[in-house]
Amino acid sequence: MFTDRYHAGEAERHWQKVWEAQGAFTASNDDPRPKYYVLEMFPYPSGRIHMGHVRNYAMGDVVARYRRAKGFNVIHPMGWDAFGMPAENAAMQNRTHPAAWTYDNIATMRAQLKRMGLSLDWRREIATCDPSYYKHQQRMFLDFLDAGLVARKKSKVNWDPVDHTVLANEQVIDGRGWRSGALVEQRELTQWFLKITDYAEDLLIGLDRLDKWPEKVRLMQRNWIGRSEGLAVRFALDPAASPAGETELRVYTTRPDTLFGASFLAVAPDHPLAVAAAARDPALADFIEDCRRLGTSVAALETAEKTGYDTGIRAAHPFDPNWHLPVYVANFILMDYGTGAIFGCPAHDQRDLDFARAKGLPVVPVVCPAGVDPEGFAVGEEAFTDDGRMINSRFLDGMPVAQAKDEVARRLEAVLIGGQPQGRRQINYKLRDWGISRQRYWGCPIPVIHCASCGLVPVPRADLPVTLPEDVSFEEPGNPLDRHPTWTRVPCPQCGAAARRETDTMDTFVDSSWYFARFTDPWNTEEPTTPEVADRLLAVDQYIGGIEHAILHLLYSRFFTRAMRKVGWLDLDEPFAGLFTQGMVVHETYRGPDGAWVSPEEVRLEGSGAERRARLLSTGAPIEIGPIEKMSKSKLNIVDPDDIIEGYGADTARWFMLSDSPPERDVIWTEEGVQGAAKFVQRLWRLVNELASLTDGNLPAERGDGKGAGEADDPVALGVLKAAHRALIRVEEDIERLRFNRCIAHIYELSNSLSAVLAEAEEPIGPDSALALAFRQAADILVLVVAPFMPHLGEACWQALGHETLASSTAWPRANRSLVLEDVIILPVQVNGRKRADLTIGRDADVEAIKAGALALDSVQRALEGRSAKKIIVVPSRIVNVVV
RNA sequence: GCGGACGUGGCGAAACCGGUAGACGCAAAAGACUUAAAAUCUUUCGGAGCUAGCUCCGUGCGGGUUCGAGCCCCGCCGUCCGCACCA
């Protein structure tokens, strides 16, 4: 009996050294084998890794190790998303420099990741805050500028008053900054933008081809892009009656069919017409001021009533010059969508209906639902928005909605006013250009110089990188670059006159929008990518990360891929062929008698079920067990990966992370679960050593499959081989579908069945017996399927089995599919859909034989109670159902 | 409000294309080993009827389709996520 314990700490250090010494995970760009690129979203170097990282990287590592064993040249790199505000916050609090803080964190976290035993090619490591990285990003910014993909616009921006910076729309969540949580204010600033909207359509269409992405993510991106088809319509105004002599008002509508149901027009408070009208109407100016104040908070929007102010301006209906519609300024109209103006058709739009009821405007139905008498059809408190037949609409009457839309568009396109059509079909998107300007220090400088005479002058490519100055202070809020005495001063590259550097830095989402491409050739110091290499190694075959990046990062990266193609840095449709979004790591929360959060480390748990109680370790004071929530610093429900690795080993942590919960769902971290994983480590170690000892730890002269797998005469030996190959087939299938929890179940099953056979086997098992050989083959398979999950233990077991190679560099075993086909199968037999018996019958038995066999069973006859079968349904290899 | 996902034992979950519901793990209970504990091993473990065998009930609720429904359809209830005045 083998009794030695497996010492994880020692073994893990050992195998990590061996892997490192052998360069086991380096991937050459010249490798002729097919490539497989596995990537996990790179971490922000916040200080220490957390369990979410462990889960993310454990999943990626299983895929990487599996693909390597399958003969792929696996690209599996790691880097650091290293620019960002926390470094500056830390600098302010601790009087350190953001760079020092960041690089310290990277060193700590790199060491932590190495202790996880990840099969990473560390030679490819990059940090986005390094000039050797952002230099290329600046180069691409200039390329994009040349290619017309950069815009500089004055725009209303989301201003974060705590972080003193601008946020992209995507970074505003419920009206608050995504990082600071501060209520966002609106400010007008001149900003740098990347023209992601140029690709709105392409980004939308591209989603259809991403069939290895979660449908959920594709849907979220689709909604974010927000394509709509409609008509821009010009409504004539009386120039004499309008504030600045305007002759028309342009509105955008997706419902041109309802034009005859119009009862008002409305413009946004910021609309030029509203502003002009306010200039001569103080009450309107007050109204607009009220709207603006409310506009900043989403909470206010939710409760705000639909209000409007009648400007007194009247617009002519496009199909009837004598029909005049009032023009309101309304608080619910957005300036930056469509034209900032609408026509309201209350009967068929809920928002318009609410407004019309409040203002006492007419509600005329123009679409009648199918099967309803148009005479009696009226709209009450609910607008009718579905399809129907047109009514009260002159030449449209009787048409279905789609046809009426088309008819209105056709007619208005044909009418020319001042040489321009009165209506124009238009496609609108909710997607806005990507504002990348940040008034921060710790980011990639935008390589542009402002010259009084030459205007905006790009930094010459030869002068890149524009590096961040090191002598900065964070004593005051705002951007330290702005007040830097020398860095900002620079001669104009064109005229040589004194000029000033751009002090905005780029949004950190720019850094992460192309790092996957940089990983393909980080050794190219001259250019962002080596296009030939990038094209060969991309796309990323499997990308793994959190759902929180479903829109921001993934959309930006898709845009960047298109922009980089335009300027020649790669030639690729989509950056990430396969995407997987994993769930969070969650943990119980604990609160002390004073209501303060208590960390799991300080808690002792007693009892189980309803009797389960928690006490404070130090004093024994009762602790309230709270809901299970995402691990977070604020709730103290954090378990530090280092402690787990120290106490149990990295393999145990990885194994537990991937067992139980499906990877896309949240996993609950429990001490019991970890202990269960740790027990399995020992159990596997004992089992493998016992199996190894069957042949005295030496590889048998004839390998287990030497006789030809499946040809063992001994039925017990054959059973062992079948179990191993069945598990192998299932693990393989489930790794490919990223169903790691199922893989682990299959491994448990194999390990359990080998243990059971071993326990029942008659002693002694001769070293050359069929059973010993079968066990040896099964042990090899068991260890090789475990290795991607618990790589250190895998190596140790592989060695114990007498192999001199590394498990990490051993080919994935070949499953013998014919072996697992049973000659005799057990078919469940139902009577009237209820299972009554099992029929043991040959695999190839024909339908008649199966029917006869089923009817012959005692329990079937008993269930028939003398009745005769009306019908017998036989689903081959599945089931038999006897119907009476 | 709009869109989407989900709902299965004490718990995490499995169940492929409509075919034996609960694999695997955790917790629990009993037993073996031990002076004892831990570890390990064995057994039990959805509910009810009397233990065995067996029977009935059981996948949020109510209907339906089907030889057969956790899975498909209709109507509810609940939970979670995303978007949110987008004309």
PDB file of C-alpha atoms in Angstrom, chain A residues 594-768:
ATOM      1  CA  ASP A 594     -21.888  45.867  15.300  1.00  0.00           C
ATOM      2  CA  GLY A 595     -22.907  45.364  11.671  1.00  0.00           C
ATOM      3  CA  ALA A 596     -19.350  45.648  10.408  1.00  0.00           C
ATOM      4  CA  TRP A 597     -18.189  43.299   7.675  1.00  0.00           C
ATOM      5  CA  VAL A 598     -15.986  40.447   8.835  1.00  0.00           C
ATOM      6  CA  SER A 599     -13.464  38.609   6.704  1.00  0.00           C
ATOM      7  CA  PRO A 600     -13.822  34.813   6.232  1.00  0.00           C
ATOM      8  CA  GLU A 601     -10.377  34.410   7.802  1.00  0.00           C
ATOM      9  CA  GLU A 602     -11.703  35.618  11.134  1.00  0.00           C
ATOM     10  CA  VAL A 603     -14.762  33.379  11.082  1.00  0.00           C
ATOM     11  CA  ARG A 604     -15.250  29.877  12.416  1.00  0.00           C
ATOM     12  CA  LEU A 605     -18.189  27.951  10.924  1.00  0.00           C
ATOM     13  CA  GLU A 606     -20.078  25.343  12.932  1.00  0.00           C
ATOM     14  CA  GLY A 607     -22.881  22.910  12.156  1.00  0.00           C
ATOM     15  CA  SER A 608     -24.697  22.522   8.905  1.00  0.00           C
ATOM     16  CA  GLY A 609     -28.018  23.144   7.271  1.00  0.00           C
ATOM     17  CA  ALA A 610     -30.384  25.138   9.438  1.00  0.00           C
ATOM     18  CA  GLU A 611     -28.000  24.659  12.346  1.00  0.00           C
ATOM     19  CA  ARG A 612     -25.188  26.400  10.571  1.00  0.00           C
ATOM     20  CA  ARG A 613     -23.654  29.153  12.703  1.00  0.00           C
ATOM     21  CA  ALA A 614     -20.677  31.426  12.475  1.00  0.00           C
ATOM     22  CA  ARG A 615     -18.511  32.769  15.274  1.00  0.00           C
ATOM     23  CA  LEU A 616     -15.661  35.172  15.493  1.00  0.00           C
ATOM     24  CA  LEU A 617     -12.442  33.158  15.835  1.00  0.00           C
ATOM     25  CA  SER A 618     -10.897  35.549  18.320  1.00  0.00           C
ATOM     26  CA  THR A 619     -13.758  36.120  20.778  1.00  0.00           C
ATOM     27  CA  GLY A 620     -16.398  33.542  19.844  1.00  0.00           C
ATOM     28  CA  ALA A 621     -18.896  36.334  19.279  1.00  0.00           C
ATOM     29  CA  PRO A 622     -21.788  35.338  17.006  1.00  0.00           C
ATOM     30  CA  ILE A 623     -21.503  36.376  13.377  1.00  0.00           C
ATOM     31  CA  GLU A 624     -24.385  36.870  11.019  1.00  0.00           C
ATOM     32  CA  ILE A 625     -24.085  34.886   7.783  1.00  0.00           C
ATOM     33  CA  GLY A 626     -25.133  37.164   4.937  1.00  0.00           C
ATOM     34  CA  PRO A 627     -25.936  36.660   1.280  1.00  0.00           C
ATOM     35  CA  ILE A 628     -23.445  35.213  -1.184  1.00  0.00           C
ATOM     36  CA  GLU A 629     -21.941  38.020  -3.204  1.00  0.00           C
ATOM     37  CA  LYS A 630     -19.107  38.835  -5.565  1.00  0.00           C
ATOM     38  CA  MET A 631     -15.819  38.915  -3.683  1.00  0.00           C
ATOM     39  CA  SER A 632     -15.087  42.543  -2.946  1.00  0.00           C
ATOM     40  CA  LYS A 633     -12.832  44.549  -0.734  1.00  0.00           C
ATOM     41  CA  SER A 634     -15.701  46.557   0.666  1.00  0.00           C
ATOM     42  CA  LYS A 635     -17.548  43.484   1.936  1.00  0.00           C
ATOM     43  CA  LEU A 636     -14.356  41.764   3.026  1.00  0.00           C
ATOM     44  CA  ASN A 637     -15.591  38.473   1.581  1.00  0.00           C
ATOM     45  CA  ILE A 638     -12.283  37.923  -0.142  1.00  0.00           C
ATOM     46  CA  VAL A 639     -10.106  34.852  -0.137  1.00  0.00           C
ATOM     47  CA  ASP A 640      -6.554  35.590  -1.198  1.00  0.00           C
ATOM     48  CA  PRO A 641      -5.271  33.210  -3.885  1.00  0.00           C
ATOM     49  CA  ASP A 642      -1.818  33.279  -2.291  1.00  0.00           C
ATOM     50  CA  ASP A 643      -3.172  31.865   0.946  1.00  0.00           C
ATOM     51  CA  ILE A 644      -4.886  29.048  -0.898  1.00  0.00           C
ATOM     52  CA  ILE A 645      -1.826  28.275  -3.006  1.00  0.00           C
ATOM     53  CA  GLU A 646       0.315  28.361   0.111  1.00  0.00           C
ATOM     54  CA  GLY A 647      -2.017  26.129   2.076  1.00  0.00           C
ATOM     55  CA  TYR A 648      -3.272  23.707  -0.546  1.00  0.00           C
ATOM     56  CA  GLY A 649      -1.250  24.272  -3.704  1.00  0.00           C
ATOM     57  CA  ALA A 650      -2.084  25.856  -7.023  1.00  0.00           C
ATOM     58  CA  ASP A 651      -3.466  22.618  -8.445  1.00  0.00           C
ATOM     59  CA  THR A 652      -6.096  22.388  -5.722  1.00  0.00           C
ATOM     60  CA  ALA A 653      -7.162  25.983  -6.303  1.00  0.00           C
ATOM     61  CA  ARG A 654      -7.380  25.432 -10.057  1.00  0.00           C
ATOM     62  CA  TRP A 655      -9.256  22.155  -9.675  1.00  0.00           C
ATOM     63  CA  PHE A 656     -11.829  23.580  -7.307  1.00  0.00           C
ATOM     64  CA  MET A 657     -12.332  26.660  -9.493  1.00  0.00           C
ATOM     65  CA  LEU A 658     -13.252  24.517 -12.460  1.00  0.00           C
ATOM     66  CA  SER A 659     -15.290  21.841 -10.707  1.00  0.00           C
ATOM     67  CA  ASP A 660     -18.950  22.059  -9.697  1.00  0.00           C
ATOM     68  CA  SER A 661     -20.139  25.239 -11.366  1.00  0.00           C
ATOM     69  CA  PRO A 662     -20.470  25.586 -15.123  1.00  0.00           C
ATOM     70  CA  PRO A 663     -17.823  28.103 -16.195  1.00  0.00           C
ATOM     71  CA  GLU A 664     -20.240  30.765 -17.417  1.00  0.00           C
ATOM     72  CA  ARG A 665     -22.050  30.767 -14.097  1.00  0.00           C
ATOM     73  CA  ASP A 666     -20.873  32.187 -10.779  1.00  0.00           C
ATOM     74  CA  VAL A 667     -18.882  29.834  -8.599  1.00  0.00           C
ATOM     75  CA  ILE A 668     -19.328  29.888  -4.843  1.00  0.00           C
ATOM     76  CA  TRP A 669     -16.005  29.688  -3.044  1.00  0.00           C
ATOM     77  CA  THR A 670     -16.289  27.447   0.001  1.00  0.00           C
ATOM     78  CA  GLU A 671     -13.701  26.049   2.344  1.00  0.00           C
ATOM     79  CA  GLU A 672     -15.336  22.594   2.084  1.00  0.00           C
ATOM     80  CA  GLY A 673     -15.083  22.669  -1.667  1.00  0.00           C
ATOM     81  CA  VAL A 674     -11.394  23.468  -1.557  1.00  0.00           C
ATOM     82  CA  GLN A 675     -10.824  20.702   0.952  1.00  0.00           C
ATOM     83  CA  GLY A 676     -12.668  18.302  -1.309  1.00  0.00           C
ATOM     84  CA  ALA A 677     -10.363  19.256  -4.173  1.00  0.00           C
ATOM     85  CA  ALA A 678      -7.332  18.818  -1.921  1.00  0.00           C
ATOM     86  CA  LYS A 679      -8.531  15.356  -0.926  1.00  0.00           C
ATOM     87  CA  PHE A 680      -8.806  14.370  -4.544  1.00  0.00           C
ATOM     88  CA  VAL A 681      -5.205  15.454  -5.138  1.00  0.00           C
ATOM     89  CA  GLN A 682      -4.074  12.967  -2.510  1.00  0.00           C
ATOM     90  CA  ARG A 683      -6.435  10.258  -3.696  1.00  0.00           C
ATOM     91  CA  LEU A 684      -5.217  10.538  -7.256  1.00  0.00           C
ATOM     92  CA  TRP A 685      -1.619  10.495  -6.098  1.00  0.00           C
ATOM     93  CA  ARG A 686      -2.198   7.300  -4.123  1.00  0.00           C
ATOM     94  CA  LEU A 687      -4.109   5.640  -6.944  1.00  0.00           C
ATOM     95  CA  VAL A 688      -1.512   6.440  -9.579  1.00  0.00           C
ATOM     96  CA  ASN A 689       1.295   5.200  -7.361  1.00  0.00           C
ATOM     97  CA  GLU A 690      -0.543   1.991  -6.666  1.00  0.00           C
ATOM     98  CA  LEU A 691      -1.152   1.468 -10.354  1.00  0.00           C
ATOM     99  CA  ALA A 692       2.516   2.230 -11.032  1.00  0.00           C
ATOM    100  CA  SER A 693       3.583  -0.325  -8.458  1.00  0.00           C
ATOM    101  CA  LEU A 694       1.712  -3.053 -10.320  1.00  0.00           C
ATOM    102  CA  THR A 695       4.626  -3.094 -12.716  1.00  0.00           C
ATOM    103  CA  ASP A 696       7.164  -2.080 -10.085  1.00  0.00           C
ATOM    104  CA  GLY A 697       7.197   1.508 -11.248  1.00  0.00           C
ATOM    105  CA  ASN A 698       8.771   0.511 -14.517  1.00  0.00           C
ATOM    106  CA  LEU A 699       7.149   0.964 -17.844  1.00  0.00           C
ATOM    107  CA  PRO A 700       6.086  -2.463 -18.980  1.00  0.00           C
ATOM    108  CA  ALA A 701       8.024  -3.777 -21.959  1.00  0.00           C
ATOM    109  CA  GLU A 702       4.716  -4.008 -23.702  1.00  0.00           C
ATOM    110  CA  ARG A 703       2.819  -0.808 -23.080  1.00  0.00           C
ATOM    111  CA  GLY A 704      -0.741  -1.209 -21.990  1.00  0.00           C
ATOM    112  CA  ASP A 705      -1.840  -0.906 -25.561  1.00  0.00           C
ATOM    113  CA  GLY A 706       0.914  -3.170 -26.847  1.00  0.00           C
ATOM    114  CA  LYS A 707      -1.467  -6.029 -27.185  1.00  0.00           C
ATOM    115  CA  GLY A 708      -3.837  -3.824 -29.062  1.00  0.00           C
ATOM    116  CA  ALA A 709      -6.320  -1.876 -27.026  1.00  0.00           C
ATOM    117  CA  GLY A 710      -9.533  -3.772 -26.580  1.00  0.00           C
ATOM    118  CA  GLU A 711      -8.067  -7.130 -27.249  1.00  0.00           C
ATOM    119  CA  ALA A 712      -7.579  -8.040 -23.636  1.00  0.00           C
ATOM    120  CA  ASP A 713      -9.090 -11.437 -22.959  1.00  0.00           C
ATOM    121  CA  ASP A 714      -9.673 -10.727 -19.307  1.00  0.00           C
ATOM    122  CA  PRO A 715     -13.129  -9.059 -18.991  1.00  0.00           C
ATOM    123  CA  VAL A 716     -11.987  -7.096 -15.955  1.00  0.00           C
ATOM    124  CA  ALA A 717      -9.008  -5.749 -17.870  1.00  0.00           C
ATOM    125  CA  LEU A 718     -11.280  -4.935 -20.775  1.00  0.00           C
ATOM    126  CA  GLY A 719     -13.592  -3.090 -18.424  1.00  0.00           C
ATOM    127  CA  VAL A 720     -10.674  -1.001 -17.185  1.00  0.00           C
ATOM    128  CA  LEU A 721      -9.698  -0.060 -20.719  1.00  0.00           C
ATOM    129  CA  LYS A 722     -13.270   0.792 -21.597  1.00  0.00           C
ATOM    130  CA  ALA A 723     -13.629   3.068 -18.593  1.00  0.00           C
ATOM    131  CA  ALA A 724     -10.413   4.870 -19.469  1.00  0.00           C
ATOM    132  CA  HIS A 725     -11.262   5.391 -23.105  1.00  0.00           C
ATOM    133  CA  ARG A 726     -14.812   6.423 -22.355  1.00  0.00           C
ATOM    134  CA  ALA A 727     -13.525   9.075 -19.946  1.00  0.00           C
ATOM    135  CA  LEU A 728     -10.921  10.177 -22.475  1.00  0.00           C
ATOM    136  CA  ILE A 729     -13.534  10.691 -25.180  1.00  0.00           C
ATOM    137  CA  ARG A 730     -15.779  12.630 -22.859  1.00  0.00           C
ATOM    138  CA  VAL A 731     -13.079  14.839 -21.390  1.00  0.00           C
ATOM    139  CA  GLU A 732     -11.847  15.692 -24.851  1.00  0.00           C
ATOM    140  CA  GLU A 733     -15.304  16.618 -26.046  1.00  0.00           C
ATOM    141  CA  ASP A 734     -16.024  18.716 -22.987  1.00  0.00           C
ATOM    142  CA  ILE A 735     -12.708  20.583 -23.005  1.00  0.00           C
ATOM    143  CA  GLU A 736     -13.421  21.604 -26.565  1.00  0.00           C
ATOM    144  CA  ARG A 737     -16.782  22.961 -25.473  1.00  0.00           C
ATOM    145  CA  LEU A 738     -15.222  24.546 -22.362  1.00  0.00           C
ATOM    146  CA  ARG A 739     -17.438  22.513 -20.059  1.00  0.00           C
ATOM    147  CA  PHE A 740     -14.769  22.058 -17.450  1.00  0.00           C
ATOM    148  CA  ASN A 741     -17.155  21.025 -14.687  1.00  0.00           C
ATOM    149  CA  ARG A 742     -18.203  18.042 -16.767  1.00  0.00           C
ATOM    150  CA  CYS A 743     -14.577  17.155 -17.527  1.00  0.00           C
ATOM    151  CA  ILE A 744     -13.949  16.979 -13.828  1.00  0.00           C
ATOM    152  CA  ALA A 745     -16.968  14.752 -13.282  1.00  0.00           C
ATOM    153  CA  HIS A 746     -15.637  12.359 -15.942  1.00  0.00           C
ATOM    154  CA  ILE A 747     -12.240  12.291 -14.286  1.00  0.00           C
ATOM    155  CA  TYR A 748     -13.787  11.524 -10.905  1.00  0.00           C
ATOM    156  CA  GLU A 749     -15.768   8.761 -12.507  1.00  0.00           C
ATOM    157  CA  LEU A 750     -12.686   7.161 -14.056  1.00  0.00           C
ATOM    158  CA  SER A 751     -10.684   7.497 -10.885  1.00  0.00           C
ATOM    159  CA  ASN A 752     -13.531   5.980  -8.852  1.00  0.00           C
ATOM    160  CA  SER A 753     -13.965   3.067 -11.184  1.00  0.00           C
ATOM    161  CA  LEU A 754     -10.235   2.293 -11.296  1.00  0.00           C
ATOM    162  CA  SER A 755     -10.120   2.372  -7.496  1.00  0.00           C
ATOM    163  CA  ALA A 756     -13.089   0.058  -7.297  1.00  0.00           C
ATOM    164  CA  VAL A 757     -11.629  -2.475  -9.712  1.00  0.00           C
ATOM    165  CA  LEU A 758      -8.293  -2.302  -7.937  1.00  0.00           C
ATOM    166  CA  ALA A 759      -9.940  -2.938  -4.571  1.00  0.00           C
ATOM    167  CA  GLU A 760     -11.820  -5.952  -5.866  1.00  0.00           C
ATOM    168  CA  ALA A 761      -9.015  -7.448  -7.910  1.00  0.00           C
ATOM    169  CA  GLU A 762      -7.611 -10.742  -6.671  1.00  0.00           C
ATOM    170  CA  GLU A 763      -4.123 -10.326  -5.316  1.00  0.00           C
ATOM    171  CA  PRO A 764      -1.537 -10.473  -6.580  1.00  0.00           C
ATOM    172  CA  ILE A 765      -1.861  -8.859  -9.960  1.00  0.00           C
ATOM    173  CA  GLY A 766       1.062 -10.224 -11.937  1.00  0.00           C
ATOM    174  CA  PRO A 767       3.218  -7.523 -13.518  1.00  0.00           C
ATOM    175  CA  ASP A 768       2.657  -8.994 -16.979  1.00  0.00           C
TER     176      ASP A 768
END
